mmCIF file with all atom_site columns, C-alpha atoms in Angstrom:
data_model
loop_
_atom_site.group_PDB
_atom_site.id
_atom_site.type_symbol
_atom_site.label_atom_id
_atom_site.label_alt_id
_atom_site.label_comp_id
_atom_site.label_asym_id
_atom_site.label_entity_id
_atom_site.label_seq_id
_atom_site.pdbx_PDB_ins_code
_atom_site.Cartn_x
_atom_site.Cartn_y
_atom_site.Cartn_z
_atom_site.occupancy
_atom_site.B_iso_or_equiv
_atom_site.pdbx_formal_charge
_atom_site.auth_seq_id
_atom_site.auth_comp_id
_atom_site.auth_asym_id
_atom_site.auth_atom_id
_atom_site.pdbx_PDB_model_num
ATOM 1   C CA . ALA A 1 1   ? 7.843   -26.145 -127.413 1.00 0.00 ? 26  ALA A CA 1
ATOM 2   C CA . GLN A 1 2   ? 7.715   -29.845 -126.727 1.00 0.00 ? 27  GLN A CA 1
ATOM 3   C CA . LYS A 1 3   ? 4.222   -31.256 -126.673 1.00 0.00 ? 28  LYS A CA 1
ATOM 4   C CA . ILE A 1 4   ? 5.182   -34.042 -124.257 1.00 0.00 ? 29  ILE A CA 1
ATOM 5   C CA . THR A 1 5   ? 8.004   -33.865 -121.729 1.00 0.00 ? 30  THR A CA 1
ATOM 6   C CA . GLN A 1 6   ? 9.366   -36.797 -119.774 1.00 0.00 ? 31  GLN A CA 1
ATOM 7   C CA . THR A 1 7   ? 12.168  -35.584 -117.538 1.00 0.00 ? 32  THR A CA 1
ATOM 8   C CA . GLN A 1 8   ? 13.311  -38.923 -116.141 1.00 0.00 ? 33  GLN A CA 1
ATOM 9   C CA . PRO A 1 9   ? 15.549  -40.744 -118.589 1.00 0.00 ? 34  PRO A CA 1
ATOM 10  C CA . GLY A 1 10  ? 16.000  -43.634 -116.151 1.00 0.00 ? 35  GLY A CA 1
ATOM 11  C CA . MET A 1 11  ? 14.316  -44.829 -112.997 1.00 0.00 ? 36  MET A CA 1
ATOM 12  C CA . PHE A 1 12  ? 14.934  -47.660 -110.563 1.00 0.00 ? 37  PHE A CA 1
ATOM 13  C CA . VAL A 1 13  ? 12.408  -49.249 -108.228 1.00 0.00 ? 38  VAL A CA 1
ATOM 14  C CA . GLN A 1 14  ? 12.527  -52.101 -105.782 1.00 0.00 ? 39  GLN A CA 1
ATOM 15  C CA . GLU A 1 15  ? 10.315  -55.048 -106.591 1.00 0.00 ? 40  GLU A CA 1
ATOM 16  C CA . LYS A 1 16  ? 6.856   -54.756 -104.971 1.00 0.00 ? 41  LYS A CA 1
ATOM 17  C CA . GLU A 1 17  ? 7.252   -51.013 -104.451 1.00 0.00 ? 42  GLU A CA 1
ATOM 18  C CA . ALA A 1 18  ? 5.252   -48.346 -106.282 1.00 0.00 ? 43  ALA A CA 1
ATOM 19  C CA . VAL A 1 19  ? 6.854   -45.990 -108.797 1.00 0.00 ? 44  VAL A CA 1
ATOM 20  C CA . THR A 1 20  ? 5.730   -42.782 -110.493 1.00 0.00 ? 45  THR A CA 1
ATOM 21  C CA . LEU A 1 21  ? 6.835   -41.864 -113.989 1.00 0.00 ? 46  LEU A CA 1
ATOM 22  C CA . ASP A 1 22  ? 6.449   -38.191 -114.792 1.00 0.00 ? 47  ASP A CA 1
ATOM 23  C CA . CYS A 1 23  ? 4.851   -36.681 -117.855 1.00 0.00 ? 48  CYS A CA 1
ATOM 24  C CA . THR A 1 24  ? 3.891   -33.092 -118.596 1.00 0.00 ? 49  THR A CA 1
ATOM 25  C CA . TYR A 1 25  ? 2.170   -31.896 -121.727 1.00 0.00 ? 50  TYR A CA 1
ATOM 26  C CA . ASP A 1 26  ? 1.567   -28.704 -123.615 1.00 0.00 ? 51  ASP A CA 1
ATOM 27  C CA . THR A 1 27  ? -1.592  -27.964 -125.540 1.00 0.00 ? 52  THR A CA 1
ATOM 28  C CA . SER A 1 28  ? -4.065  -25.158 -126.009 1.00 0.00 ? 53  SER A CA 1
ATOM 29  C CA . ASP A 1 29  ? -6.847  -27.542 -126.978 1.00 0.00 ? 54  ASP A CA 1
ATOM 30  C CA . GLN A 1 30  ? -9.625  -28.146 -124.483 1.00 0.00 ? 55  GLN A CA 1
ATOM 31  C CA . SER A 1 31  ? -10.169 -31.661 -125.759 1.00 0.00 ? 56  SER A CA 1
ATOM 32  C CA . TYR A 1 32  ? -7.255  -34.065 -125.773 1.00 0.00 ? 57  TYR A CA 1
ATOM 33  C CA . GLY A 1 33  ? -6.288  -37.567 -124.774 1.00 0.00 ? 58  GLY A CA 1
ATOM 34  C CA . LEU A 1 34  ? -3.266  -38.807 -122.872 1.00 0.00 ? 59  LEU A CA 1
ATOM 35  C CA . PHE A 1 35  ? -1.788  -42.272 -123.283 1.00 0.00 ? 60  PHE A CA 1
ATOM 36  C CA . TRP A 1 36  ? 0.968   -44.370 -121.782 1.00 0.00 ? 61  TRP A CA 1
ATOM 37  C CA . TYR A 1 37  ? 2.785   -47.135 -123.637 1.00 0.00 ? 62  TYR A CA 1
ATOM 38  C CA . LYS A 1 38  ? 5.290   -49.754 -122.496 1.00 0.00 ? 63  LYS A CA 1
ATOM 39  C CA . GLN A 1 39  ? 8.109   -50.932 -124.712 1.00 0.00 ? 64  GLN A CA 1
ATOM 40  C CA . PRO A 1 40  ? 9.942   -53.997 -123.389 1.00 0.00 ? 65  PRO A CA 1
ATOM 41  C CA . SER A 1 41  ? 13.329  -55.008 -124.746 1.00 0.00 ? 66  SER A CA 1
ATOM 42  C CA . SER A 1 42  ? 11.593  -57.066 -127.417 1.00 0.00 ? 67  SER A CA 1
ATOM 43  C CA . GLY A 1 43  ? 10.557  -53.789 -129.040 1.00 0.00 ? 68  GLY A CA 1
ATOM 44  C CA . GLU A 1 44  ? 6.779   -53.973 -129.313 1.00 0.00 ? 69  GLU A CA 1
ATOM 45  C CA . MET A 1 45  ? 4.746   -50.998 -128.100 1.00 0.00 ? 70  MET A CA 1
ATOM 46  C CA . ILE A 1 46  ? 2.041   -51.974 -125.630 1.00 0.00 ? 71  ILE A CA 1
ATOM 47  C CA . PHE A 1 47  ? -0.836  -49.648 -124.804 1.00 0.00 ? 72  PHE A CA 1
ATOM 48  C CA . LEU A 1 48  ? -1.290  -49.333 -121.031 1.00 0.00 ? 73  LEU A CA 1
ATOM 49  C CA . ILE A 1 49  ? -3.772  -46.636 -120.092 1.00 0.00 ? 74  ILE A CA 1
ATOM 50  C CA . TYR A 1 50  ? -5.758  -43.681 -121.403 1.00 0.00 ? 75  TYR A CA 1
ATOM 51  C CA . GLN A 1 51  ? -7.023  -40.456 -119.802 1.00 0.00 ? 76  GLN A CA 1
ATOM 52  C CA . GLY A 1 52  ? -9.363  -38.040 -121.523 1.00 0.00 ? 77  GLY A CA 1
ATOM 53  C CA . SER A 1 53  ? -9.145  -34.348 -120.767 1.00 0.00 ? 78  SER A CA 1
ATOM 54  C CA . TYR A 1 54  ? -12.773 -34.261 -119.666 1.00 0.00 ? 79  TYR A CA 1
ATOM 55  C CA . ASP A 1 55  ? -12.544 -37.342 -117.478 1.00 0.00 ? 80  ASP A CA 1
ATOM 56  C CA . GLU A 1 56  ? -13.100 -36.309 -113.886 1.00 0.00 ? 81  GLU A CA 1
ATOM 57  C CA . GLN A 1 57  ? -11.633 -39.407 -112.352 1.00 0.00 ? 82  GLN A CA 1
ATOM 58  C CA . ASN A 1 58  ? -8.103  -40.672 -112.743 1.00 0.00 ? 83  ASN A CA 1
ATOM 59  C CA . ALA A 1 59  ? -7.858  -43.647 -115.050 1.00 0.00 ? 84  ALA A CA 1
ATOM 60  C CA . THR A 1 60  ? -6.899  -47.021 -113.617 1.00 0.00 ? 85  THR A CA 1
ATOM 61  C CA . GLU A 1 61  ? -6.053  -50.305 -115.301 1.00 0.00 ? 86  GLU A CA 1
ATOM 62  C CA . GLY A 1 62  ? -5.000  -53.011 -112.907 1.00 0.00 ? 87  GLY A CA 1
ATOM 63  C CA . ARG A 1 63  ? -1.684  -51.983 -111.344 1.00 0.00 ? 88  ARG A CA 1
ATOM 64  C CA . TYR A 1 64  ? -1.495  -48.891 -113.544 1.00 0.00 ? 89  TYR A CA 1
ATOM 65  C CA . SER A 1 65  ? -3.082  -45.603 -112.641 1.00 0.00 ? 90  SER A CA 1
ATOM 66  C CA . LEU A 1 66  ? -2.761  -42.170 -114.153 1.00 0.00 ? 91  LEU A CA 1
ATOM 67  C CA . ASN A 1 67  ? -2.382  -39.216 -111.817 1.00 0.00 ? 92  ASN A CA 1
ATOM 68  C CA . PHE A 1 68  ? -4.031  -36.526 -113.930 1.00 0.00 ? 93  PHE A CA 1
ATOM 69  C CA . GLN A 1 69  ? -3.542  -32.947 -112.768 1.00 0.00 ? 94  GLN A CA 1
ATOM 70  C CA . LYS A 1 70  ? -5.141  -30.820 -115.444 1.00 0.00 ? 95  LYS A CA 1
ATOM 71  C CA . ALA A 1 71  ? -4.185  -27.415 -114.073 1.00 0.00 ? 96  ALA A CA 1
ATOM 72  C CA . ARG A 1 72  ? -0.547  -28.460 -113.888 1.00 0.00 ? 97  ARG A CA 1
ATOM 73  C CA . LYS A 1 73  ? -0.772  -30.239 -117.253 1.00 0.00 ? 98  LYS A CA 1
ATOM 74  C CA . SER A 1 74  ? 0.703   -33.391 -115.856 1.00 0.00 ? 99  SER A CA 1
ATOM 75  C CA . ALA A 1 75  ? -0.250  -37.016 -116.438 1.00 0.00 ? 100 ALA A CA 1
ATOM 76  C CA . ASN A 1 76  ? 2.008   -39.152 -114.337 1.00 0.00 ? 101 ASN A CA 1
ATOM 77  C CA . LEU A 1 77  ? 1.883   -42.937 -114.530 1.00 0.00 ? 102 LEU A CA 1
ATOM 78  C CA . VAL A 1 78  ? 1.844   -44.801 -111.240 1.00 0.00 ? 103 VAL A CA 1
ATOM 79  C CA . ILE A 1 79  ? 2.756   -48.477 -111.217 1.00 0.00 ? 104 ILE A CA 1
ATOM 80  C CA . SER A 1 80  ? 1.900   -50.208 -107.976 1.00 0.00 ? 105 SER A CA 1
ATOM 81  C CA . ALA A 1 81  ? 3.525   -53.386 -106.655 1.00 0.00 ? 106 ALA A CA 1
ATOM 82  C CA . SER A 1 82  ? 6.299   -53.359 -109.270 1.00 0.00 ? 107 SER A CA 1
ATOM 83  C CA . GLN A 1 83  ? 7.252   -56.640 -110.866 1.00 0.00 ? 108 GLN A CA 1
ATOM 84  C CA . LEU A 1 84  ? 10.433  -57.659 -112.651 1.00 0.00 ? 109 LEU A CA 1
ATOM 85  C CA . GLY A 1 85  ? 8.460   -57.792 -115.894 1.00 0.00 ? 110 GLY A CA 1
ATOM 86  C CA . ASP A 1 86  ? 7.739   -54.079 -115.572 1.00 0.00 ? 111 ASP A CA 1
ATOM 87  C CA . SER A 1 87  ? 11.328  -53.302 -116.562 1.00 0.00 ? 112 SER A CA 1
ATOM 88  C CA . ALA A 1 88  ? 10.937  -51.499 -119.891 1.00 0.00 ? 113 ALA A CA 1
ATOM 89  C CA . MET A 1 89  ? 10.798  -48.124 -121.604 1.00 0.00 ? 114 MET A CA 1
ATOM 90  C CA . TYR A 1 90  ? 7.643   -46.134 -120.908 1.00 0.00 ? 115 TYR A CA 1
ATOM 91  C CA . PHE A 1 91  ? 6.318   -43.491 -123.257 1.00 0.00 ? 116 PHE A CA 1
ATOM 92  C CA . CYS A 1 92  ? 3.743   -40.827 -122.581 1.00 0.00 ? 117 CYS A CA 1
ATOM 93  C CA . ALA A 1 93  ? 1.731   -39.596 -125.565 1.00 0.00 ? 118 ALA A CA 1
ATOM 94  C CA . MET A 1 94  ? -0.989  -37.089 -126.389 1.00 0.00 ? 119 MET A CA 1
ATOM 95  C CA . ARG A 1 95  ? -3.605  -36.755 -129.073 1.00 0.00 ? 120 ARG A CA 1
ATOM 96  C CA . GLU A 1 96  ? -5.109  -33.294 -129.528 1.00 0.00 ? 121 GLU A CA 1
ATOM 97  C CA . GLY A 1 97  ? -8.789  -33.121 -130.317 1.00 0.00 ? 122 GLY A CA 1
ATOM 98  C CA . ASN A 1 98  ? -8.581  -30.196 -132.719 1.00 0.00 ? 123 ASN A CA 1
ATOM 99  C CA . THR A 1 99  ? -5.848  -31.590 -134.919 1.00 0.00 ? 124 THR A CA 1
ATOM 100 C CA . GLY A 1 100 ? -7.387  -34.957 -135.588 1.00 0.00 ? 125 GLY A CA 1
ATOM 101 C CA . ASN A 1 101 ? -5.379  -38.064 -135.072 1.00 0.00 ? 126 ASN A CA 1
ATOM 102 C CA . GLN A 1 102 ? -1.883  -36.645 -134.668 1.00 0.00 ? 127 GLN A CA 1
ATOM 103 C CA . PHE A 1 103 ? -0.054  -38.335 -131.786 1.00 0.00 ? 128 PHE A CA 1
ATOM 104 C CA . TYR A 1 104 ? 2.857   -36.756 -129.921 1.00 0.00 ? 129 TYR A CA 1
ATOM 105 C CA . PHE A 1 105 ? 5.276   -38.897 -127.927 1.00 0.00 ? 130 PHE A CA 1
ATOM 106 C CA . GLY A 1 106 ? 7.704   -38.087 -125.140 1.00 0.00 ? 131 GLY A CA 1
ATOM 107 C CA . THR A 1 107 ? 11.307  -39.243 -125.113 1.00 0.00 ? 132 THR A CA 1
ATOM 108 C CA . GLY A 1 108 ? 10.565  -42.060 -122.719 1.00 0.00 ? 133 GLY A CA 1
ATOM 109 C CA . THR A 1 109 ? 11.647  -43.245 -119.297 1.00 0.00 ? 134 THR A CA 1
ATOM 110 C CA . SER A 1 110 ? 13.624  -46.430 -118.812 1.00 0.00 ? 135 SER A CA 1
ATOM 111 C CA . LEU A 1 111 ? 12.368  -48.281 -115.745 1.00 0.00 ? 136 LEU A CA 1
ATOM 112 C CA . THR A 1 112 ? 14.420  -50.976 -114.067 1.00 0.00 ? 137 THR A CA 1
ATOM 113 C CA . VAL A 1 113 ? 12.864  -53.107 -111.345 1.00 0.00 ? 138 VAL A CA 1
ATOM 114 C CA . ILE A 1 114 ? 15.403  -54.402 -108.861 1.00 0.00 ? 139 ILE A CA 1
ATOM 115 C CA . PRO A 1 115 ? 14.776  -57.766 -107.194 1.00 0.00 ? 140 PRO A CA 1
ATOM 116 C CA . GLY B 2 1   ? -3.212  -61.555 -138.720 1.00 0.00 ? 2   GLY B CA 1
ATOM 117 C CA . ALA B 2 2   ? -5.284  -58.566 -137.745 1.00 0.00 ? 3   ALA B CA 1
ATOM 118 C CA . GLY B 2 3   ? -2.460  -56.330 -136.565 1.00 0.00 ? 4   GLY B CA 1
ATOM 119 C CA . VAL B 2 4   ? -0.221  -53.814 -138.297 1.00 0.00 ? 5   VAL B CA 1
ATOM 120 C CA . SER B 2 5   ? 2.152   -55.656 -140.581 1.00 0.00 ? 6   SER B CA 1
ATOM 121 C CA . GLN B 2 6   ? 5.573   -54.343 -141.558 1.00 0.00 ? 7   GLN B CA 1
ATOM 122 C CA . SER B 2 7   ? 8.122   -55.667 -143.989 1.00 0.00 ? 8   SER B CA 1
ATOM 123 C CA . PRO B 2 8   ? 10.930  -56.383 -144.121 1.00 0.00 ? 9   PRO B CA 1
ATOM 124 C CA . SER B 2 9   ? 11.448  -57.059 -140.438 1.00 0.00 ? 10  SER B CA 1
ATOM 125 C CA . ASN B 2 10  ? 15.193  -56.698 -140.911 1.00 0.00 ? 11  ASN B CA 1
ATOM 126 C CA . LYS B 2 11  ? 17.138  -55.015 -143.683 1.00 0.00 ? 12  LYS B CA 1
ATOM 127 C CA . VAL B 2 12  ? 20.879  -54.585 -144.080 1.00 0.00 ? 13  VAL B CA 1
ATOM 128 C CA . THR B 2 13  ? 21.875  -52.297 -146.890 1.00 0.00 ? 14  THR B CA 1
ATOM 129 C CA . GLU B 2 14  ? 24.991  -50.643 -148.173 1.00 0.00 ? 15  GLU B CA 1
ATOM 130 C CA . LYS B 2 15  ? 25.502  -46.939 -147.772 1.00 0.00 ? 16  LYS B CA 1
ATOM 131 C CA . GLY B 2 16  ? 24.188  -45.093 -150.780 1.00 0.00 ? 17  GLY B CA 1
ATOM 132 C CA . LYS B 2 17  ? 21.532  -47.646 -151.716 1.00 0.00 ? 18  LYS B CA 1
ATOM 133 C CA . ASP B 2 18  ? 17.805  -46.948 -151.663 1.00 0.00 ? 19  ASP B CA 1
ATOM 134 C CA . VAL B 2 19  ? 15.458  -48.887 -149.401 1.00 0.00 ? 20  VAL B CA 1
ATOM 135 C CA . GLU B 2 20  ? 11.712  -49.306 -149.238 1.00 0.00 ? 21  GLU B CA 1
ATOM 136 C CA . LEU B 2 21  ? 9.858   -50.198 -146.075 1.00 0.00 ? 22  LEU B CA 1
ATOM 137 C CA . ARG B 2 22  ? 6.273   -51.356 -146.259 1.00 0.00 ? 23  ARG B CA 1
ATOM 138 C CA . CYS B 2 23  ? 3.407   -51.001 -143.810 1.00 0.00 ? 24  CYS B CA 1
ATOM 139 C CA . ASP B 2 24  ? 0.030   -52.685 -144.024 1.00 0.00 ? 25  ASP B CA 1
ATOM 140 C CA . PRO B 2 25  ? -2.279  -51.085 -141.436 1.00 0.00 ? 26  PRO B CA 1
ATOM 141 C CA . ILE B 2 26  ? -5.204  -52.642 -139.667 1.00 0.00 ? 27  ILE B CA 1
ATOM 142 C CA . SER B 2 27  ? -8.137  -52.854 -142.037 1.00 0.00 ? 28  SER B CA 1
ATOM 143 C CA . GLY B 2 28  ? -10.414 -49.852 -141.768 1.00 0.00 ? 29  GLY B CA 1
ATOM 144 C CA . HIS B 2 29  ? -7.913  -47.645 -139.956 1.00 0.00 ? 30  HIS B CA 1
ATOM 145 C CA . THR B 2 30  ? -7.837  -44.259 -141.603 1.00 0.00 ? 31  THR B CA 1
ATOM 146 C CA . ALA B 2 31  ? -4.765  -42.869 -139.852 1.00 0.00 ? 32  ALA B CA 1
ATOM 147 C CA . LEU B 2 32  ? -1.251  -44.178 -140.487 1.00 0.00 ? 33  LEU B CA 1
ATOM 148 C CA . TYR B 2 33  ? 1.955   -43.040 -138.848 1.00 0.00 ? 34  TYR B CA 1
ATOM 149 C CA . TRP B 2 34  ? 5.656   -43.609 -139.378 1.00 0.00 ? 35  TRP B CA 1
ATOM 150 C CA . TYR B 2 35  ? 8.122   -43.171 -136.540 1.00 0.00 ? 36  TYR B CA 1
ATOM 151 C CA . ARG B 2 36  ? 11.826  -43.764 -136.266 1.00 0.00 ? 37  ARG B CA 1
ATOM 152 C CA . GLN B 2 37  ? 13.536  -45.051 -133.144 1.00 0.00 ? 38  GLN B CA 1
ATOM 153 C CA . SER B 2 38  ? 17.294  -45.193 -132.757 1.00 0.00 ? 39  SER B CA 1
ATOM 154 C CA . LEU B 2 39  ? 18.775  -47.658 -130.286 1.00 0.00 ? 40  LEU B CA 1
ATOM 155 C CA . GLY B 2 40  ? 17.670  -46.785 -126.769 1.00 0.00 ? 41  GLY B CA 1
ATOM 156 C CA . GLN B 2 41  ? 16.048  -43.553 -127.879 1.00 0.00 ? 42  GLN B CA 1
ATOM 157 C CA . GLY B 2 42  ? 12.531  -42.206 -128.064 1.00 0.00 ? 43  GLY B CA 1
ATOM 158 C CA . LEU B 2 43  ? 10.156  -42.099 -130.989 1.00 0.00 ? 44  LEU B CA 1
ATOM 159 C CA . GLU B 2 44  ? 10.886  -39.608 -133.712 1.00 0.00 ? 45  GLU B CA 1
ATOM 160 C CA . PHE B 2 45  ? 7.805   -38.672 -135.727 1.00 0.00 ? 46  PHE B CA 1
ATOM 161 C CA . LEU B 2 46  ? 8.316   -38.886 -139.482 1.00 0.00 ? 47  LEU B CA 1
ATOM 162 C CA . ILE B 2 47  ? 5.010   -38.642 -141.320 1.00 0.00 ? 48  ILE B CA 1
ATOM 163 C CA . TYR B 2 48  ? 1.280   -39.017 -140.749 1.00 0.00 ? 49  TYR B CA 1
ATOM 164 C CA . PHE B 2 49  ? -1.506  -39.873 -143.174 1.00 0.00 ? 50  PHE B CA 1
ATOM 165 C CA . GLN B 2 50  ? -5.159  -39.270 -142.409 1.00 0.00 ? 51  GLN B CA 1
ATOM 166 C CA . GLY B 2 51  ? -7.648  -40.551 -144.944 1.00 0.00 ? 52  GLY B CA 1
ATOM 167 C CA . ASN B 2 52  ? -7.546  -38.557 -148.158 1.00 0.00 ? 53  ASN B CA 1
ATOM 168 C CA . SER B 2 53  ? -6.081  -35.460 -146.545 1.00 0.00 ? 54  SER B CA 1
ATOM 169 C CA . ALA B 2 54  ? -2.637  -34.175 -147.415 1.00 0.00 ? 55  ALA B CA 1
ATOM 170 C CA . PRO B 2 55  ? -0.074  -35.977 -145.246 1.00 0.00 ? 56  PRO B CA 1
ATOM 171 C CA . ASP B 2 56  ? 1.798   -34.238 -142.462 1.00 0.00 ? 57  ASP B CA 1
ATOM 172 C CA . LYS B 2 57  ? 5.394   -34.570 -143.616 1.00 0.00 ? 58  LYS B CA 1
ATOM 173 C CA . SER B 2 58  ? 6.849   -32.213 -141.043 1.00 0.00 ? 59  SER B CA 1
ATOM 174 C CA . GLY B 2 59  ? 8.939   -34.909 -139.378 1.00 0.00 ? 60  GLY B CA 1
ATOM 175 C CA . LEU B 2 60  ? 10.823  -36.161 -142.411 1.00 0.00 ? 61  LEU B CA 1
ATOM 176 C CA . PRO B 2 61  ? 14.496  -35.452 -141.639 1.00 0.00 ? 62  PRO B CA 1
ATOM 177 C CA . SER B 2 62  ? 15.643  -34.743 -145.195 1.00 0.00 ? 63  SER B CA 1
ATOM 178 C CA . ASP B 2 63  ? 14.530  -34.889 -148.809 1.00 0.00 ? 64  ASP B CA 1
ATOM 179 C CA . ARG B 2 64  ? 16.022  -38.375 -149.012 1.00 0.00 ? 65  ARG B CA 1
ATOM 180 C CA . PHE B 2 65  ? 12.966  -39.561 -147.122 1.00 0.00 ? 66  PHE B CA 1
ATOM 181 C CA . SER B 2 66  ? 9.557   -39.888 -148.719 1.00 0.00 ? 67  SER B CA 1
ATOM 182 C CA . ALA B 2 67  ? 6.415   -41.861 -148.101 1.00 0.00 ? 68  ALA B CA 1
ATOM 183 C CA . GLU B 2 68  ? 3.222   -42.610 -149.890 1.00 0.00 ? 69  GLU B CA 1
ATOM 184 C CA . ARG B 2 69  ? -0.002  -44.320 -149.049 1.00 0.00 ? 70  ARG B CA 1
ATOM 185 C CA . THR B 2 70  ? -1.855  -45.964 -151.875 1.00 0.00 ? 71  THR B CA 1
ATOM 186 C CA . GLY B 2 71  ? -5.599  -46.381 -151.841 1.00 0.00 ? 72  GLY B CA 1
ATOM 187 C CA . GLY B 2 72  ? -5.795  -45.243 -148.258 1.00 0.00 ? 73  GLY B CA 1
ATOM 188 C CA . SER B 2 73  ? -4.256  -48.478 -147.073 1.00 0.00 ? 74  SER B CA 1
ATOM 189 C CA . VAL B 2 74  ? -0.705  -49.745 -147.595 1.00 0.00 ? 75  VAL B CA 1
ATOM 190 C CA . SER B 2 75  ? 2.125   -47.282 -147.101 1.00 0.00 ? 76  SER B CA 1
ATOM 191 C CA . THR B 2 76  ? 5.700   -47.320 -148.319 1.00 0.00 ? 77  THR B CA 1
ATOM 192 C CA . LEU B 2 77  ? 8.514   -45.349 -146.714 1.00 0.00 ? 78  LEU B CA 1
ATOM 193 C CA . THR B 2 78  ? 11.420  -44.801 -149.086 1.00 0.00 ? 79  THR B CA 1
ATOM 194 C CA . ILE B 2 79  ? 14.895  -43.752 -148.048 1.00 0.00 ? 80  ILE B CA 1
ATOM 195 C CA . GLN B 2 80  ? 17.163  -42.771 -150.910 1.00 0.00 ? 81  GLN B CA 1
ATOM 196 C CA . ARG B 2 81  ? 20.967  -42.815 -150.801 1.00 0.00 ? 82  ARG B CA 1
ATOM 197 C CA . THR B 2 82  ? 20.986  -44.297 -147.324 1.00 0.00 ? 83  THR B CA 1
ATOM 198 C CA . GLN B 2 83  ? 23.475  -43.051 -144.753 1.00 0.00 ? 84  GLN B CA 1
ATOM 199 C CA . GLN B 2 84  ? 24.769  -44.789 -141.648 1.00 0.00 ? 85  GLN B CA 1
ATOM 200 C CA . GLU B 2 85  ? 22.784  -42.420 -139.443 1.00 0.00 ? 86  GLU B CA 1
ATOM 201 C CA . ASP B 2 86  ? 19.614  -43.803 -141.017 1.00 0.00 ? 87  ASP B CA 1
ATOM 202 C CA . SER B 2 87  ? 20.175  -47.041 -139.090 1.00 0.00 ? 88  SER B CA 1
ATOM 203 C CA . ALA B 2 88  ? 17.219  -47.403 -136.756 1.00 0.00 ? 89  ALA B CA 1
ATOM 204 C CA . VAL B 2 89  ? 13.942  -49.185 -136.211 1.00 0.00 ? 90  VAL B CA 1
ATOM 205 C CA . TYR B 2 90  ? 11.183  -47.769 -138.366 1.00 0.00 ? 91  TYR B CA 1
ATOM 206 C CA . LEU B 2 91  ? 7.826   -48.205 -136.686 1.00 0.00 ? 92  LEU B CA 1
ATOM 207 C CA . CYS B 2 92  ? 4.492   -47.963 -138.417 1.00 0.00 ? 93  CYS B CA 1
ATOM 208 C CA . ALA B 2 93  ? 1.232   -47.501 -136.552 1.00 0.00 ? 94  ALA B CA 1
ATOM 209 C CA . SER B 2 94  ? -2.407  -47.096 -137.444 1.00 0.00 ? 95  SER B CA 1
ATOM 210 C CA . SER B 2 95  ? -5.497  -45.815 -135.735 1.00 0.00 ? 96  SER B CA 1
ATOM 211 C CA . PRO B 2 96  ? -9.207  -45.681 -136.448 1.00 0.00 ? 97  PRO B CA 1
ATOM 212 C CA . ARG B 2 97  ? -10.841 -42.313 -136.896 1.00 0.00 ? 98  ARG B CA 1
ATOM 213 C CA . GLY B 2 98  ? -13.296 -41.217 -134.284 1.00 0.00 ? 99  GLY B CA 1
ATOM 214 C CA . ALA B 2 99  ? -13.069 -41.212 -130.543 1.00 0.00 ? 100 ALA B CA 1
ATOM 215 C CA . LEU B 2 100 ? -10.245 -39.327 -128.915 1.00 0.00 ? 101 LEU B CA 1
ATOM 216 C CA . GLY B 2 101 ? -9.497  -42.348 -126.782 1.00 0.00 ? 102 GLY B CA 1
ATOM 217 C CA . ASN B 2 102 ? -8.691  -44.612 -129.695 1.00 0.00 ? 103 ASN B CA 1
ATOM 218 C CA . THR B 2 103 ? -5.141  -45.793 -129.223 1.00 0.00 ? 104 THR B CA 1
ATOM 219 C CA . ILE B 2 104 ? -2.741  -46.346 -132.063 1.00 0.00 ? 105 ILE B CA 1
ATOM 220 C CA . TYR B 2 105 ? -1.562  -49.839 -132.855 1.00 0.00 ? 106 TYR B CA 1
ATOM 221 C CA . PHE B 2 106 ? 2.057   -50.421 -133.708 1.00 0.00 ? 107 PHE B CA 1
ATOM 222 C CA . GLY B 2 107 ? 3.673   -52.915 -135.980 1.00 0.00 ? 108 GLY B CA 1
ATOM 223 C CA . GLU B 2 108 ? 6.768   -54.791 -134.911 1.00 0.00 ? 109 GLU B CA 1
ATOM 224 C CA . GLY B 2 109 ? 9.024   -52.467 -136.834 1.00 0.00 ? 110 GLY B CA 1
ATOM 225 C CA . SER B 2 110 ? 11.547  -52.710 -139.615 1.00 0.00 ? 111 SER B CA 1
ATOM 226 C CA . TRP B 2 111 ? 15.111  -52.831 -138.331 1.00 0.00 ? 112 TRP B CA 1
ATOM 227 C CA . LEU B 2 112 ? 17.339  -51.022 -140.825 1.00 0.00 ? 113 LEU B CA 1
ATOM 228 C CA . THR B 2 113 ? 21.114  -51.294 -140.698 1.00 0.00 ? 114 THR B CA 1
ATOM 229 C CA . VAL B 2 114 ? 23.201  -49.261 -143.119 1.00 0.00 ? 115 VAL B CA 1
ATOM 230 C CA . VAL B 2 115 ? 26.755  -50.527 -143.482 1.00 0.00 ? 116 VAL B CA 1
#
């Protein structure tokens, strides 16, 4: 089974609107961390936001927030007030607590912001 | 610089030749990862090193691929008898041991083209 599933290969959003990028995960560990990364066309991977499995509140970092629904095993990224510079690939990732540092990545979602 | 350093940044090689890709992680990071990314695709896990433990080689696509990490620091990914389907960006990343929330830091990648 896939550890991380991103079901939206491509998404479009109007500038200044909010957009949600979906991510579901699969783990039997009680302790794990969830991450989102942005990869612009230049290729570098940029860390955006982190959510720990024991965190009671959803993580927020500026215009990014993580909608963490533990029972549903989902960790959706919400980008508010989209900007043209948000156009990029977005990857969801998980680190399991019991297996050390191993990171699992999803297949990514390509986001295009329309002016 | 203090980031993950990869070399060469670009490599064009003839089919059937061997190539070596180098990764110099952030000083003190015990975990080192290699991923492969084909054009417009997601991250394909190749291999993971954690300290002095045996590496997780489960992602290596064939026995033409191998990697080593000397002295717990620099890593070399070797591809023997390259094929055209090996053309991709090879990304290296490193992470400190410890807190679950530690992100991994990526290098800028080595772009490999097999002609």
